[in-house]
Amino acid sequence: MLAKINYLTSGESHGQGLLGILDGIPAGLEISETEIRNQLARRQMGYGRGGRMKIETDYAEIWGGVRHGKTLGSPIGLVLKNKDWENWINKMSVEPNDQPGKKVTLPRPGHADLAGLLKYDHDDIRNILERASARETAMRVALGTVCRKLLSEIGITIGSRVTQIHDIIDDSIIPLELTPEKLNQKVDASPVRCLNSDVEKSMMNIIDKAKADGDSVGGVFEIIATGLPYGLGSYTQWNKKLHARISESIMSINAFKGVEIGTGFAQAGKFGSEVHDEIGWNVNKFTRYTNNSGGIEGGMSTAQPLLIKAVMKPIPTLIKPLRSVDFNTKKEENAHKERTDSCAVPAASIVAESMVCFVLADAILEKFGGDSMSQLKAHIKISGKY
Ligand code: EPS
């Protein structure tokens, strides 16, 4: 749930493009199409991506809400055109035509196909998959860049890195000197966004194997955000808790199966004395000896780094497909296959960064308020506690 910001996206994977509207951003925030392009380029990267990313050079045009390089306080509207559209003009046309393409009728296990057909009374899986596709996340990254910029203006930065692809795990710890920005600089240079170059190679090998076998692999990544003040989110109501809001937003990304805050699942096997972060005092502020809580206690930020992990399942479109049943004939056949990615975990980590940007910008505006960036900054100066 977002309290102060609203955003919507529209568009099909092979339609004309993606539309996005972001409302609730204060006036006076500097933003450019180039900044948005830079984040979109990060989402296009990653070892194991399929042919589509070679076709597209994702670029979002700003159609509303910005004048002379700064937000107006009005809704921000973005348009991201699909280059691939020209190959789909008849199959995806808005108007009926005499070459609509063959209906897709073999639902893929793990995809939205079967439940989508039955829910919307469609008889062509294309009507489901075009919107269920992760293509839509390009617009989330584009809109999320505006929130990322707002956060960077007030000292909050967000980074991420991949820690697992299939059964290959990088259990290294992010060195303290690596700020989220520096972390991103470093891992953006890795084809799998991995900090550890030995593990990186094994990750690439397992992606190669999946691809050669007509299969797919998922994985895990970690997100870190620093510069948060105390008290984003609240313990006072179920839908105000910051970790609940973060989890909801990350779980909304295509193919996500789980979210962990701090040392999350491992805490189940520990004593309370081992997991709770002891409190100290240094000159003028409270400190912590550890950060197992991942920067959130009682649904509120604790001014410690925010640490989140998320798991993505293997993409359900398989070149060596699983068993399925034809939606019309009810005959057993193998599931539908089409161009796909064998691994999209690195790209998904950029999408997840963007989702965290929406939640944090929203929580900042909820706590401090302001119709312009100068008002917001003044409110933070007066009442922000770090
Ligand atoms: C994606 C675009 C899609 C896929 C991928 C994500 O393009 P196409 O379907 O034309 O190949 O590459 O989506 C999936 C694999 C999926 O199952 O949703 C993108 O822009 O990220």
GROMACS .gro file of C-alpha atoms and ligand atoms in nm:
model
  407
    1MET     CA    1   0.000   0.000   0.000
    2LEU     CA    2   0.129   0.343  -0.093
    3ALA     CA    3   0.001   0.638   0.113
    4LYS     CA    4   0.112   0.946  -0.080
    5ILE     CA    5   0.223   0.822  -0.420
    6ASN     CA    6   0.006   0.659  -0.685
    7TYR     CA    7   0.128   0.492  -0.998
    8LEU     CA    8  -0.024   0.288  -1.276
    9THR     CA    9   0.119   0.121  -1.583
   10SER     CA   10  -0.051   0.007  -1.903
   11GLY     CA   11   0.070  -0.182  -2.208
   12GLU     CA   12   0.128  -0.527  -2.353
   13SER     CA   13   0.467  -0.688  -2.413
   14HIS     CA   14   0.435  -0.673  -2.793
   15GLY     CA   15   0.193  -0.383  -2.817
   16GLN     CA   16   0.292  -0.031  -2.919
   17GLY     CA   17   0.458   0.033  -2.587
   18LEU     CA   18   0.419   0.097  -2.217
   19LEU     CA   19   0.247   0.391  -2.048
   20GLY     CA   20   0.302   0.502  -1.692
   21ILE     CA   21   0.165   0.772  -1.465
   22LEU     CA   22   0.322   0.864  -1.132
   23ASP     CA   23   0.130   1.102  -0.907
   24GLY     CA   24   0.228   1.258  -0.575
   25ILE     CA   25   0.586   1.368  -0.646
   26PRO     CA   26   0.658   1.717  -0.508
   27ALA     CA   27   0.746   2.009  -0.735
   28GLY     CA   28   1.105   2.112  -0.799
   29LEU     CA   29   1.273   1.774  -0.836
   30GLU     CA   30   1.527   1.771  -1.118
   31ILE     CA   31   1.473   1.475  -1.349
   32SER     CA   32   1.573   1.396  -1.706
   33GLU     CA   33   1.504   1.131  -1.967
   34THR     CA   34   1.876   1.046  -1.953
   35GLU     CA   35   1.855   0.955  -1.585
   36ILE     CA   36   1.557   0.730  -1.660
   37ARG     CA   37   1.739   0.580  -1.958
   38ASN     CA   38   2.038   0.491  -1.737
   39GLN     CA   39   1.819   0.284  -1.504
   40LEU     CA   40   1.635   0.123  -1.798
   41ALA     CA   41   1.971   0.020  -1.943
   42ARG     CA   42   2.060  -0.150  -1.613
   43ARG     CA   43   1.737  -0.353  -1.633
   44GLN     CA   44   1.821  -0.467  -1.986
   45MET     CA   45   2.149  -0.624  -1.876
   46GLY     CA   46   2.219  -0.967  -1.734
   47TYR     CA   47   2.358  -1.296  -1.853
   48GLY     CA   48   2.086  -1.534  -1.969
   49ARG     CA   49   1.854  -1.278  -2.125
   50GLY     CA   50   1.681  -1.381  -2.447
   51GLY     CA   51   1.660  -1.219  -2.790
   52ARG     CA   52   1.417  -0.939  -2.697
   53MET     CA   53   1.677  -0.731  -2.516
   54LYS     CA   54   1.885  -0.724  -2.835
   55ILE     CA   55   1.590  -0.565  -3.016
   56GLU     CA   56   1.502  -0.302  -2.757
   57THR     CA   57   1.688   0.006  -2.638
   58ASP     CA   58   1.438   0.100  -2.371
   59TYR     CA   59   1.384   0.475  -2.357
   60ALA     CA   60   1.099   0.652  -2.177
   61GLU     CA   61   0.982   0.989  -2.303
   62ILE     CA   62   0.846   1.231  -2.044
   63TRP     CA   63   0.503   1.343  -2.167
   64GLY     CA   64   0.377   1.523  -1.857
   65GLY     CA   65   0.462   1.662  -1.516
   66VAL     CA   66   0.807   1.805  -1.596
   67ARG     CA   67   0.898   2.149  -1.729
   68HIS     CA   68   1.248   2.282  -1.793
   69GLY     CA   69   1.402   1.981  -1.621
   70LYS     CA   70   1.202   1.997  -1.297
   71THR     CA   71   0.884   1.830  -1.173
   72LEU     CA   72   0.577   2.054  -1.155
   73GLY     CA   73   0.393   1.869  -0.877
   74SER     CA   74   0.148   1.742  -1.138
   75PRO     CA   75   0.126   1.374  -1.247
   76ILE     CA   76   0.434   1.254  -1.432
   77GLY     CA   77   0.347   1.071  -1.753
   78LEU     CA   78   0.591   0.845  -1.940
   79VAL     CA   79   0.572   0.671  -2.278
   80LEU     CA   80   0.808   0.383  -2.360
   81LYS     CA   81   0.770   0.258  -2.716
   82ASN     CA   82   0.837  -0.109  -2.803
   83LYS     CA   83   1.070  -0.145  -3.100
   84ASP     CA   84   0.946  -0.503  -3.140
   85TRP     CA   85   0.595  -0.365  -3.212
   86GLU     CA   86   0.671  -0.347  -3.582
   87ASN     CA   87   0.699  -0.729  -3.586
   88TRP     CA   88   0.362  -0.768  -3.415
   89ILE     CA   89   0.143  -0.506  -3.585
   90ASN     CA   90  -0.123  -0.752  -3.704
   91LYS     CA   91  -0.104  -0.997  -3.416
   92MET     CA   92  -0.139  -0.718  -3.159
   93SER     CA   93  -0.344  -0.458  -3.347
   94VAL     CA   94  -0.609  -0.266  -3.159
   95GLU     CA   95  -0.851  -0.293  -3.454
   96PRO     CA   96  -0.963  -0.639  -3.575
   97ASN     CA   97  -0.777  -0.761  -3.887
   98ASP     CA   98  -0.762  -1.071  -4.109
   99GLN     CA   99  -0.418  -1.190  -3.982
  100PRO     CA  100  -0.466  -1.214  -3.605
  101GLY     CA  101  -0.211  -1.497  -3.560
  102LYS     CA  102  -0.265  -1.852  -3.436
  103LYS     CA  103  -0.431  -1.882  -3.096
  104VAL     CA  104  -0.205  -2.001  -2.813
  105THR     CA  105  -0.391  -2.279  -2.631
  106LEU     CA  106  -0.129  -2.479  -2.433
  107PRO     CA  107  -0.095  -2.321  -2.088
  108ARG     CA  108   0.255  -2.317  -1.935
  109PRO     CA  109   0.280  -2.460  -1.582
  110GLY     CA  110   0.392  -2.181  -1.349
  111HIS     CA  111   0.266  -1.903  -1.577
  112ALA     CA  112  -0.049  -1.691  -1.550
  113ASP     CA  113  -0.186  -1.872  -1.860
  114LEU     CA  114  -0.438  -2.121  -1.723
  115ALA     CA  115  -0.587  -1.921  -1.436
  116GLY     CA  116  -0.592  -1.616  -1.664
  117LEU     CA  117  -0.789  -1.792  -1.940
  118LEU     CA  118  -1.048  -1.919  -1.695
  119LYS     CA  119  -1.070  -1.590  -1.506
  120TYR     CA  120  -1.117  -1.360  -1.806
  121ASP     CA  121  -1.310  -1.601  -2.035
  122HIS     CA  122  -1.041  -1.584  -2.302
  123ASP     CA  123  -0.961  -1.870  -2.541
  124ASP     CA  124  -0.619  -1.740  -2.650
  125ILE     CA  125  -0.330  -1.738  -2.402
  126ARG     CA  126  -0.180  -1.441  -2.589
  127ASN     CA  127  -0.451  -1.227  -2.425
  128ILE     CA  128  -0.300  -1.324  -2.087
  129LEU     CA  129   0.072  -1.352  -2.150
  130GLU     CA  130   0.107  -1.015  -2.317
  131ARG     CA  131   0.029  -0.836  -1.992
  132ALA     CA  132   0.159  -1.104  -1.752
  133SER     CA  133   0.502  -1.068  -1.918
  134ALA     CA  134   0.781  -0.905  -1.721
  135ARG     CA  135   0.807  -0.650  -2.002
  136GLU     CA  136   0.580  -0.431  -1.789
  137THR     CA  137   0.856  -0.397  -1.530
  138ALA     CA  138   1.043  -0.167  -1.770
  139MET     CA  139   0.784   0.101  -1.692
  140ARG     CA  140   0.813   0.038  -1.320
  141VAL     CA  141   1.187   0.101  -1.345
  142ALA     CA  142   1.123   0.418  -1.547
  143LEU     CA  143   0.873   0.559  -1.296
  144GLY     CA  144   1.080   0.433  -1.004
  145THR     CA  145   1.373   0.641  -1.125
  146VAL     CA  146   1.181   0.955  -1.027
  147CYS     CA  147   1.142   0.819  -0.674
  148ARG     CA  148   1.509   0.714  -0.672
  149LYS     CA  149   1.605   1.072  -0.760
  150LEU     CA  150   1.386   1.214  -0.482
  151LEU     CA  151   1.554   0.979  -0.234
  152SER     CA  152   1.905   1.064  -0.352
  153GLU     CA  153   1.827   1.436  -0.297
  154ILE     CA  154   1.773   1.360   0.072
  155GLY     CA  155   2.069   1.125   0.113
  156ILE     CA  156   1.901   0.786   0.067
  157THR     CA  157   2.067   0.551  -0.183
  158ILE     CA  158   1.969   0.202  -0.296
  159GLY     CA  159   2.183  -0.077  -0.438
  160SER     CA  160   2.165  -0.451  -0.493
  161ARG     CA  161   2.365  -0.759  -0.586
  162VAL     CA  162   2.284  -1.117  -0.686
  163THR     CA  163   2.372  -1.377  -0.420
  164GLN     CA  164   2.240  -1.698  -0.576
  165ILE     CA  165   2.162  -1.840  -0.920
  166HIS     CA  166   2.014  -2.190  -0.905
  167ASP     CA  167   2.238  -2.374  -0.650
  168ILE     CA  168   2.541  -2.146  -0.692
  169ILE     CA  169   2.567  -1.924  -0.385
  170ASP     CA  170   2.780  -1.616  -0.316
  171ASP     CA  171   2.791  -1.601   0.064
  172SER     CA  172   3.032  -1.305   0.075
  173ILE     CA  173   2.934  -1.008   0.288
  174ILE     CA  174   2.909  -0.661   0.132
  175PRO     CA  175   3.225  -0.477   0.252
  176LEU     CA  176   3.138  -0.184   0.479
  177GLU     CA  177   3.313   0.070   0.255
  178LEU     CA  178   3.086  -0.020  -0.039
  179THR     CA  179   2.804   0.231  -0.035
  180PRO     CA  180   2.496   0.123  -0.235
  181GLU     CA  181   2.613   0.346  -0.522
  182LYS     CA  182   2.962   0.191  -0.524
  183LEU     CA  183   2.812  -0.155  -0.491
  184ASN     CA  184   2.602  -0.093  -0.802
  185GLN     CA  185   2.900   0.045  -0.993
  186LYS     CA  186   3.093  -0.271  -0.913
  187VAL     CA  187   2.827  -0.534  -0.974
  188ASP     CA  188   2.677  -0.362  -1.279
  189ALA     CA  189   3.008  -0.456  -1.445
  190SER     CA  190   2.940  -0.825  -1.372
  191PRO     CA  191   2.720  -1.016  -1.621
  192VAL     CA  192   2.529  -1.167  -1.330
  193ARG     CA  193   2.560  -0.870  -1.088
  194CYS     CA  194   2.775  -1.082  -0.853
  195LEU     CA  195   3.044  -0.937  -0.621
  196ASN     CA  196   3.260  -1.246  -0.625
  197SER     CA  197   3.429  -1.315  -0.960
  198ASP     CA  198   3.484  -1.690  -0.894
  199VAL     CA  199   3.119  -1.741  -0.808
  200GLU     CA  200   3.024  -1.523  -1.106
  201LYS     CA  201   3.178  -1.778  -1.344
  202SER     CA  202   2.992  -2.069  -1.184
  203MET     CA  203   2.669  -1.871  -1.205
  204MET     CA  204   2.726  -1.812  -1.576
  205ASN     CA  205   2.802  -2.182  -1.625
  206ILE     CA  206   2.477  -2.289  -1.465
  207ILE     CA  207   2.286  -2.041  -1.683
  208ASP     CA  208   2.462  -2.186  -1.990
  209LYS     CA  209   2.361  -2.534  -1.879
  210ALA     CA  210   1.997  -2.431  -1.828
  211LYS     CA  211   1.993  -2.270  -2.172
  212ALA     CA  212   2.149  -2.572  -2.341
  213ASP     CA  213   1.889  -2.796  -2.173
  214GLY     CA  214   1.598  -2.573  -2.279
  215ASP     CA  215   1.547  -2.497  -1.911
  216SER     CA  216   1.551  -2.188  -1.685
  217VAL     CA  217   1.697  -2.089  -1.347
  218GLY     CA  218   1.594  -1.849  -1.069
  219GLY     CA  219   1.785  -1.709  -0.778
  220VAL     CA  220   1.822  -1.467  -0.491
  221PHE     CA  221   1.948  -1.110  -0.461
  222GLU     CA  222   2.007  -0.867  -0.181
  223ILE     CA  223   1.903  -0.502  -0.168
  224ILE     CA  224   2.064  -0.244   0.057
  225ALA     CA  225   1.944   0.110   0.121
  226THR     CA  226   2.129   0.360   0.339
  227GLY     CA  227   2.057   0.709   0.471
  228LEU     CA  228   1.712   0.632   0.612
  229PRO     CA  229   1.602   0.833   0.916
  230TYR     CA  230   1.424   0.680   1.216
  231GLY     CA  231   1.054   0.619   1.186
  232LEU     CA  232   0.959   0.549   0.824
  233GLY     CA  233   0.648   0.333   0.851
  234SER     CA  234   0.467   0.270   1.177
  235TYR     CA  235   0.372   0.000   1.428
  236THR     CA  236   0.029   0.159   1.480
  237GLN     CA  237  -0.166  -0.018   1.205
  238TRP     CA  238  -0.114  -0.337   1.000
  239ASN     CA  239  -0.084  -0.157   0.668
  240LYS     CA  240   0.161   0.105   0.794
  241LYS     CA  241   0.444  -0.134   0.878
  242LEU     CA  242   0.743  -0.064   0.657
  243HIS     CA  243   0.851  -0.426   0.613
  244ALA     CA  244   0.494  -0.520   0.511
  245ARG     CA  245   0.490  -0.244   0.251
  246ILE     CA  246   0.831  -0.346   0.116
  247SER     CA  247   0.733  -0.713   0.100
  248GLU     CA  248   0.411  -0.636  -0.085
  249SER     CA  249   0.589  -0.428  -0.344
  250ILE     CA  250   0.864  -0.683  -0.409
  251MET     CA  251   0.622  -0.976  -0.419
  252SER     CA  252   0.431  -0.791  -0.692
  253ILE     CA  253   0.724  -0.843  -0.933
  254ASN     CA  254   0.666  -1.122  -1.184
  255ALA     CA  255   0.794  -1.462  -1.061
  256PHE     CA  256   0.875  -1.359  -0.702
  257LYS     CA  257   0.824  -1.619  -0.432
  258GLY     CA  258   0.967  -1.479  -0.113
  259VAL     CA  259   1.110  -1.177   0.069
  260GLU     CA  260   1.339  -1.172   0.370
  261ILE     CA  261   1.418  -0.873   0.590
  262GLY     CA  262   1.757  -0.875   0.765
  263THR     CA  263   1.865  -1.226   0.869
  264GLY     CA  264   1.495  -1.329   0.845
  265PHE     CA  265   1.463  -1.704   0.798
  266ALA     CA  266   1.788  -1.789   0.980
  267GLN     CA  267   1.646  -1.628   1.297
  268ALA     CA  268   1.411  -1.926   1.334
  269GLY     CA  269   1.704  -2.141   1.450
  270LYS     CA  270   1.857  -1.888   1.691
  271PHE     CA  271   1.797  -1.765   2.045
  272GLY     CA  272   1.663  -1.415   2.099
  273SER     CA  273   1.993  -1.315   2.255
  274GLU     CA  274   2.165  -1.403   1.927
  275VAL     CA  275   1.946  -1.204   1.689
  276HIS     CA  276   1.842  -0.878   1.852
  277ASP     CA  277   2.073  -0.588   1.773
  278GLU     CA  278   2.220  -0.450   2.096
  279ILE     CA  279   2.200  -0.074   2.143
  280GLY     CA  280   2.497   0.151   2.212
  281TRP     CA  281   2.562   0.525   2.236
  282ASN     CA  282   2.837   0.708   2.049
  283VAL     CA  283   2.890   1.083   2.112
  284ASN     CA  284   2.548   1.202   1.998
  285LYS     CA  285   2.355   0.909   1.865
  286PHE     CA  286   2.233   0.556   1.928
  287THR     CA  287   2.432   0.284   1.756
  288ARG     CA  288   2.386  -0.090   1.697
  289TYR     CA  289   2.640  -0.367   1.737
  290THR     CA  290   2.474  -0.576   1.465
  291ASN     CA  291   2.198  -0.533   1.204
  292ASN     CA  292   2.010  -0.863   1.206
  293SER     CA  293   1.682  -0.671   1.197
  294GLY     CA  294   1.777  -0.537   0.852
  295GLY     CA  295   1.707  -0.181   0.963
  296ILE     CA  296   1.343  -0.228   1.064
  297GLU     CA  297   1.201  -0.276   1.415
  298GLY     CA  298   0.831  -0.262   1.495
  299GLY     CA  299   0.754  -0.179   1.133
  300MET     CA  300   0.972   0.135   1.146
  301SER     CA  301   1.312   0.220   1.005
  302THR     CA  302   1.589   0.233   1.267
  303ALA     CA  303   1.832   0.456   1.075
  304GLN     CA  304   2.043   0.144   1.009
  305PRO     CA  305   2.100   0.013   0.655
  306LEU     CA  306   1.787  -0.149   0.515
  307LEU     CA  307   1.869  -0.510   0.416
  308ILE     CA  308   1.629  -0.711   0.203
  309LYS     CA  309   1.660  -1.040   0.015
  310ALA     CA  310   1.418  -1.172  -0.243
  311VAL     CA  311   1.382  -1.497  -0.434
  312MET     CA  312   1.275  -1.533  -0.796
  313LYS     CA  313   1.153  -1.865  -0.932
  314PRO     CA  314   1.285  -1.999  -1.264
  315ILE     CA  315   1.094  -1.840  -1.554
  316PRO     CA  316   0.806  -2.071  -1.655
  317THR     CA  317   0.851  -2.046  -2.033
  318LEU     CA  318   1.065  -2.350  -2.114
  319ILE     CA  319   1.216  -2.434  -2.450
  320LYS     CA  320   1.191  -2.799  -2.337
  321PRO     CA  321   0.832  -2.763  -2.219
  322LEU     CA  322   0.647  -2.945  -1.942
  323ARG     CA  323   0.327  -3.144  -1.988
  324SER     CA  324   0.007  -2.953  -2.034
  325VAL     CA  325  -0.344  -2.990  -2.178
  326ASP     CA  326  -0.480  -2.804  -2.479
  327PHE     CA  327  -0.737  -2.556  -2.353
  328ASN     CA  328  -0.981  -2.633  -2.636
  329THR     CA  329  -0.930  -3.002  -2.726
  330LYS     CA  330  -0.839  -3.117  -2.370
  331LYS     CA  331  -0.568  -3.338  -2.527
  332GLU     CA  332  -0.238  -3.384  -2.341
  333GLU     CA  333   0.043  -3.199  -2.515
  334ASN     CA  334   0.357  -3.013  -2.419
  335ALA     CA  335   0.315  -2.654  -2.301
  336HIS     CA  336   0.347  -2.351  -2.527
  337LYS     CA  337   0.700  -2.224  -2.587
  338GLU     CA  338   0.826  -1.898  -2.723
  339ARG     CA  339   1.128  -1.670  -2.702
  340THR     CA  340   1.223  -1.628  -2.339
  341ASP     CA  341   1.505  -1.565  -2.092
  342SER     CA  342   1.688  -1.858  -1.932
  343CYS     CA  343   1.770  -1.633  -1.635
  344ALA     CA  344   1.636  -1.287  -1.547
  345VAL     CA  345   1.754  -1.259  -1.186
  346PRO     CA  346   2.006  -0.975  -1.250
  347ALA     CA  347   1.738  -0.772  -1.433
  348ALA     CA  348   1.486  -0.844  -1.158
  349SER     CA  349   1.724  -0.702  -0.898
  350ILE     CA  350   1.699  -0.364  -1.074
  351VAL     CA  351   1.320  -0.390  -1.079
  352ALA     CA  352   1.322  -0.468  -0.707
  353GLU     CA  353   1.547  -0.168  -0.635
  354SER     CA  354   1.284   0.041  -0.814
  355MET     CA  355   1.000  -0.109  -0.611
  356VAL     CA  356   1.186  -0.024  -0.290
  357CYS     CA  357   1.230   0.332  -0.424
  358PHE     CA  358   0.849   0.370  -0.455
  359VAL     CA  359   0.796   0.249  -0.098
  360LEU     CA  360   1.072   0.459   0.058
  361ALA     CA  361   0.979   0.778  -0.130
  362ASP     CA  362   0.619   0.723  -0.026
  363ALA     CA  363   0.712   0.665   0.339
  364ILE     CA  364   0.932   0.977   0.335
  365LEU     CA  365   0.647   1.189   0.198
  366GLU     CA  366   0.407   1.035   0.450
  367LYS     CA  367   0.634   1.121   0.743
  368PHE     CA  368   0.769   1.459   0.638
  369GLY     CA  369   0.528   1.589   0.371
  370GLY     CA  370   0.571   1.888   0.144
  371ASP     CA  371   0.441   2.006  -0.193
  372SER     CA  372   0.786   2.105  -0.314
  373MET     CA  373   1.131   1.958  -0.268
  374SER     CA  374   1.240   2.263  -0.068
  375GLN     CA  375   0.949   2.214   0.174
  376LEU     CA  376   1.026   1.843   0.206
  377LYS     CA  377   1.395   1.914   0.275
  378ALA     CA  378   1.306   2.181   0.533
  379HIS     CA  379   1.070   1.940   0.712
  380ILE     CA  380   1.340   1.671   0.722
  381LYS     CA  381   1.594   1.922   0.855
  382ILE     CA  382   1.363   2.020   1.140
  383SER     CA  383   1.236   1.678   1.243
  384GLY     CA  384   1.446   1.404   1.084
  385LYS     CA  385   1.628   1.185   1.339
  386TYR     CA  386   1.928   0.978   1.234
  387EPS     C1  387   1.093  -0.890  -2.115
  387EPS     C2  388   1.043  -0.899  -2.238
  387EPS     C3  389   0.996  -1.029  -2.289
  387EPS     C4  390   1.075  -1.143  -2.226
  387EPS     C5  391   1.079  -1.138  -2.076
  387EPS     C6  392   1.096  -1.002  -2.020
  387EPS     O1  393   1.015  -1.024  -2.427
  387EPS     P1  394   0.969  -1.136  -2.532
  387EPS     O2  395   0.850  -1.207  -2.474
  387EPS     O3  396   0.937  -1.058  -2.653
  387EPS     O4  397   1.087  -1.226  -2.551
  387EPS     O5  398   1.209  -1.136  -2.269
  387EPS     O6  399   0.963  -1.188  -2.023
  387EPS     C7  400   0.955  -1.318  -1.990
  387EPS     C8  401   1.047  -1.406  -2.017
  387EPS     C9  402   0.834  -1.356  -1.920
  387EPS     O7  403   0.808  -1.478  -1.904
  387EPS     O8  404   0.761  -1.268  -1.879
  387EPS    C10  405   1.148  -0.764  -2.064
  387EPS     O9  406   1.139  -0.658  -2.126
  387EPS    O10  407   1.203  -0.769  -1.952
   0.00000   0.00000   0.00000
